[in-house]
Coordinates of C-alpha atoms in Angstrom, one line a residue:
M1192 CA -8.4 -1.9 16.0
T1193 CA -7.3 0.8 18.4
P1194 CA -4.0 2.4 17.4
E1195 CA -0.8 1.9 19.4
P1196 CA 0.4 5.0 21.3
A1197 CA 2.1 7.8 19.3
G1198 CA 5.7 7.0 18.6
F1199 CA 5.0 3.2 18.6
D1200 CA 8.2 1.2 18.2
P1201 CA 7.6 -1.8 15.8
A1202 CA 10.5 -3.6 17.4
S1203 CA 8.4 -3.9 20.6
Y1204 CA 6.2 -6.7 19.3
V1205 CA 6.6 -9.8 21.6
F1206 CA 6.9 -13.0 19.6
S1207 CA 6.3 -16.5 20.9
Q1208 CA 6.5 -19.9 19.4
P1209 CA 3.1 -21.7 19.5
S1210 CA 2.9 -25.4 19.9
A1211 CA 1.0 -25.7 16.6
S1212 CA 0.4 -23.8 13.4
T1213 CA -1.4 -20.5 14.0
A1214 CA -4.3 -19.3 11.9
I1215 CA -3.4 -15.9 10.4
R1216 CA -6.0 -13.3 11.7
A1217 CA -6.4 -9.6 11.4
S1218 CA -4.1 -8.9 14.4
T1219 CA -1.5 -11.6 13.7
V1220 CA 2.0 -10.2 13.2
L1221 CA 4.6 -12.4 11.5
P1222 CA 8.4 -12.0 11.9
A1223 CA 10.1 -9.3 9.9
H1224 CA 12.8 -6.7 10.3
R1225 CA 10.8 -3.6 11.1
E1226 CA 12.3 -0.1 11.5
N1227 CA 10.9 3.3 11.9
V1228 CA 12.1 5.6 9.1
E1229 CA 12.0 9.2 8.1
L1230 CA 11.7 10.5 4.6
R1231 CA 12.9 13.9 3.6
T1232 CA 11.1 15.8 0.8
A1233 CA 12.7 18.2 -1.6
D1234 CA 10.9 21.1 0.0
G1235 CA 12.2 20.2 3.5
H1236 CA 9.4 18.2 5.1
K1237 CA 10.0 15.1 7.3
L1238 CA 7.7 12.2 6.7
V1239 CA 7.5 9.5 9.3
G1240 CA 7.1 5.9 8.2
E1241 CA 8.0 2.3 8.7
L1242 CA 9.9 -0.2 6.6
A1243 CA 9.2 -3.9 7.0
L1244 CA 11.7 -6.3 5.4
P1245 CA 12.0 -10.1 5.3
E1246 CA 14.0 -11.4 8.3
S1247 CA 16.2 -13.4 5.9
G1248 CA 16.5 -14.4 2.3
E1249 CA 15.9 -12.4 -0.9
I1250 CA 13.8 -9.3 -1.1
R1251 CA 11.6 -10.3 -4.0
A1252 CA 9.6 -7.0 -4.4
T1253 CA 9.0 -3.7 -2.7
L1254 CA 5.7 -2.0 -2.1
I1255 CA 5.7 1.8 -1.7
T1256 CA 2.3 2.4 -0.2
L1257 CA 0.2 5.6 -0.6
H1258 CA -2.6 5.9 2.0
P1259 CA -6.2 7.0 1.8
L1260 CA -7.3 10.6 2.3
P1261 CA -5.8 12.0 5.6
T1262 CA -8.7 14.4 6.1
H1263 CA -11.1 11.4 6.3
G1264 CA -9.0 9.2 8.5
G1265 CA -6.4 7.8 6.1
F1266 CA -2.9 7.2 7.2
M1267 CA 0.0 4.8 6.9
D1268 CA -1.7 2.4 9.4
S1269 CA -4.9 2.0 7.4
H1270 CA -5.8 -1.6 7.9
V1271 CA -4.8 -3.2 4.5
Y1272 CA -1.4 -1.6 4.7
R1273 CA -0.8 -2.7 8.3
K1274 CA -1.8 -6.3 7.3
A1275 CA 0.6 -6.1 4.3
S1276 CA 3.4 -5.1 6.7
Y1277 CA 2.4 -7.9 9.2
R1278 CA 2.4 -10.7 6.6
L1279 CA 4.1 -10.1 3.3
P1280 CA 7.7 -9.9 4.4
A1281 CA 7.4 -13.4 6.0
L1282 CA 4.9 -15.0 3.5
A1283 CA 6.2 -13.6 0.2
G1284 CA 9.6 -12.0 0.8
I1285 CA 8.2 -8.6 0.0
A1286 CA 9.4 -5.3 1.6
V1287 CA 6.6 -2.9 2.7
L1288 CA 7.3 0.8 3.0
R1289 CA 4.5 2.8 4.7
F1290 CA 4.6 6.5 5.5
N1291 CA 2.4 9.4 6.4
T1292 CA 2.1 12.1 3.7
R1293 CA 2.7 15.7 4.7
G1294 CA 0.6 16.8 7.7
T1295 CA -0.8 13.3 8.4
V1296 CA -1.0 12.0 11.9
S1297 CA -0.9 8.3 12.9
P1298 CA 0.3 6.1 15.8
R1299 CA 3.8 6.2 14.2
G1300 CA 3.8 10.0 14.6
T1301 CA 3.2 13.2 12.5
S1302 CA 4.7 14.2 9.2
T1303 CA 5.5 17.9 9.0
G1304 CA 3.6 20.2 6.8
E1305 CA 0.0 20.4 5.9
F1306 CA -2.4 18.5 3.6
E1307 CA -2.0 20.1 0.1
E1308 CA -4.9 18.5 -1.8
G1309 CA -2.5 16.1 -3.7
I1310 CA -0.4 18.9 -5.2
G1311 CA 2.5 19.2 -2.7
E1312 CA 2.2 15.5 -2.1
R1313 CA 4.0 15.0 -5.4
L1314 CA 7.2 15.6 -3.5
D1315 CA 6.1 13.0 -0.9
V1316 CA 5.8 10.4 -3.5
E1317 CA 9.2 11.3 -5.0
A1318 CA 10.8 11.2 -1.5
A1319 CA 9.4 7.7 -0.8
V1320 CA 10.6 6.3 -4.2
R1321 CA 14.0 7.9 -3.7
F1322 CA 14.2 6.3 -0.2
A1323 CA 13.5 2.9 -1.7
V1324 CA 16.1 3.4 -4.4
D1325 CA 18.7 4.6 -2.0
R1326 CA 18.1 1.6 0.2
G1327 CA 18.6 -0.7 -2.8
L1328 CA 15.1 -2.2 -2.5
P1329 CA 14.3 -4.1 -5.7
N1330 CA 11.3 -4.5 -8.0
R1331 CA 9.5 -1.4 -6.7
W1332 CA 5.8 -0.9 -7.1
L1333 CA 3.5 1.9 -6.1
V1334 CA 0.4 0.7 -4.2
G1335 CA -2.3 3.4 -3.8
W1336 CA -5.6 3.2 -1.9
S1337 CA -8.3 5.8 -2.5
F1338 CA -6.5 9.2 -2.3
G1339 CA -3.3 7.2 -2.7
T1340 CA -4.4 6.1 -6.1
E1341 CA -4.7 9.7 -7.2
L1342 CA -1.1 10.3 -6.2
A1343 CA 0.0 7.1 -8.0
L1344 CA -1.8 8.1 -11.1
M1345 CA -0.8 11.8 -11.1
Y1346 CA 2.9 11.2 -10.4
G1347 CA 3.8 7.6 -11.1
A1348 CA 4.1 7.7 -14.9
T1349 CA 6.3 10.8 -15.2
E1350 CA 9.8 11.5 -14.1
P1351 CA 11.5 11.2 -11.7
V1352 CA 9.3 8.4 -10.5
A1353 CA 8.4 6.5 -13.7
S1354 CA 11.9 5.1 -14.3
E1355 CA 12.2 3.9 -10.7
V1356 CA 9.1 1.8 -10.4
E1357 CA 7.8 -1.2 -12.3
G1358 CA 4.1 -0.2 -12.2
A1359 CA 1.2 0.5 -9.8
I1360 CA -1.6 -1.3 -8.1
L1361 CA -4.7 0.8 -7.3
L1362 CA -7.3 0.0 -4.6
S1363 CA -10.6 1.8 -4.8
P1364 CA -9.7 4.6 -7.2
P1365 CA -12.1 7.5 -7.0
L1366 CA -10.7 9.4 -10.0
H1367 CA -11.4 12.7 -8.5
R1368 CA -8.1 14.5 -8.7
A1369 CA -6.5 12.2 -11.4
T1370 CA -7.8 13.1 -14.8
D1371 CA -7.8 11.6 -18.3
V1372 CA -4.5 13.5 -18.8
H1373 CA -2.9 11.3 -16.1
L1374 CA -4.4 8.1 -17.5
K1375 CA -3.0 8.9 -20.9
E1376 CA 0.4 9.4 -19.3
W1377 CA 0.2 5.9 -18.0
A1378 CA -0.9 4.7 -21.4
D1379 CA 2.2 6.3 -22.9
A1380 CA 4.5 4.9 -20.2
G1381 CA 3.3 1.4 -20.9
K1382 CA 3.9 0.3 -17.3
P1383 CA 1.6 -2.3 -15.7
L1384 CA -1.5 -0.9 -13.9
K1385 CA -3.7 -3.2 -11.9
V1386 CA -7.0 -1.7 -10.6
L1387 CA -9.0 -3.3 -7.9
V1388 CA -12.5 -1.9 -7.7
P1389 CA -15.1 -2.9 -5.1
E1390 CA -18.5 -3.9 -6.3
H1391 CA -20.1 -1.5 -3.8
D1392 CA -17.6 1.3 -4.0
D1393 CA -18.9 4.7 -2.9
Y1394 CA -17.2 6.6 -5.8
L1395 CA -16.3 4.4 -8.8
Q1396 CA -17.8 1.0 -9.4
P1397 CA -16.4 -1.7 -11.7
A1398 CA -18.4 -0.9 -14.9
A1399 CA -17.6 2.8 -14.7
A1400 CA -14.0 2.0 -13.8
A1401 CA -13.6 -0.2 -16.8
E1402 CA -14.8 2.6 -19.1
R1403 CA -12.6 5.3 -17.5
F1404 CA -9.5 3.1 -17.5
S1405 CA -10.0 2.0 -21.1
L1406 CA -7.7 5.0 -21.9
V1407 CA -4.9 2.8 -20.5
P1408 CA -4.6 -0.3 -22.8
Q1409 CA -2.4 -2.2 -20.4
A1410 CA -4.7 -1.5 -17.3
R1411 CA -6.4 -4.5 -15.8
V1412 CA -9.5 -3.6 -14.0
V1413 CA -10.6 -6.3 -11.5
G1414 CA -14.1 -6.0 -10.0
V1415 CA -14.4 -7.6 -6.5
D1416 CA -17.8 -8.9 -5.7
G1417 CA -19.2 -7.8 -2.3
A1418 CA -16.4 -5.5 -1.4
K1419 CA -16.8 -1.9 -0.3
H1420 CA -14.4 1.1 -0.6
L1421 CA -12.6 0.4 2.6
W1422 CA -12.1 -3.4 2.1
V1423 CA -13.4 -4.1 5.6
G1424 CA -13.3 -7.7 6.6
E1425 CA -10.6 -10.3 6.4
K1426 CA -12.0 -11.9 3.3
Y1427 CA -11.5 -8.7 1.4
A1428 CA -8.2 -7.6 2.9
G1429 CA -6.9 -11.1 2.1
R1430 CA -8.1 -10.8 -1.4
V1431 CA -6.3 -7.5 -1.9
L1432 CA -3.0 -9.0 -0.5
N1433 CA -3.3 -12.0 -2.9
E1434 CA -3.9 -9.7 -5.8
I1435 CA -0.9 -7.5 -4.9
V1436 CA 1.4 -10.5 -4.6
D1437 CA 0.1 -12.0 -7.9
E1438 CA 1.0 -8.7 -9.6
V1439 CA 4.4 -8.1 -8.2
L1440 CA 5.9 -11.6 -8.1
P1441 CA 6.5 -14.0 -11.0
G1442 CA 4.1 -16.8 -10.3
G1443 CA 2.3 -14.7 -7.7
A1444 CA 0.5 -16.1 -4.7
G1445 CA -1.4 -18.7 -6.7
S1446 CA -5.2 -18.2 -7.0
A1447 CA -6.2 -14.6 -6.2
D1448 CA -9.9 -15.3 -5.6
G1449 CA -9.3 -15.1 -1.9
T1450 CA -10.6 -18.6 -1.2
A1451 CA -8.1 -21.0 -2.7
A1452 CA -4.3 -21.3 -2.9
G1453 CA -2.9 -17.7 -2.6
L1454 CA -1.0 -16.7 0.5
P1455 CA -0.9 -19.2 3.3
Q1456 CA -3.6 -18.8 5.9
E1457 CA -1.6 -20.5 8.6
W1458 CA 1.9 -19.9 10.0
D1459 CA 4.2 -22.4 11.6
G1460 CA 6.6 -20.2 13.5
P1461 CA 6.9 -17.4 15.9
V1462 CA 4.0 -14.9 16.0
A1463 CA 3.0 -11.8 17.8
T1464 CA -0.4 -10.0 18.3
A1465 CA -1.0 -6.4 17.4
H1466 CA -2.4 -4.3 20.1
A1467 CA -6.2 -4.5 20.1

């Protein structure tokens, strides 16, 4: 999917009411209240992002998303997070906060600063969590993908973040920067940790992940057959979204096998299409 132009305004999606239910596809955008936001870090950086909220009704949970490695193409618009923002506010009443870590460029814009190998990014994580707290967003969860899992593991189980989040969901953790020390911090914190590991991951596959995460008694490692590190394909992106909802909401989305129950696959209401 080609990115929208820099400075894209999420309010510019054009919604229409189809005459029949619409199959939810990769580019389907469901109604939400979307706003461009800016996060301020303790060391003075401005991080650009987007907050997508349910149009009405209760906010049942909040996802604070941490994107893949920016030096290898990761940003707040990486496809699983875009699809989360397209769908979860409407389908599950979940708020989705996406943002670019320091020095990261995306269609939304550029966050100030430079990539700091996951060290300075500690303040980015803290800024995102503080933003969610200040906005009164409830039931807050970190969701990390690849490099983002390193940030969640390194900074999510210690203060000032730990007391403000319920737990974390990890997608394709490489465990390069995060060490056994960080895993033991999660063990000590006792907070939920769900770990989704693709069968064909480039860095850490399910059997090895189960061994590494055995240091965290409460961690649940879920191997996903057929999936690769980037979760390419609607089948796998849908599986990830179902797994996330199952973790953060009481009763979840139903079956999380990506084929039955789970989040609806059709929508009876206004829809828009993301730019192709």
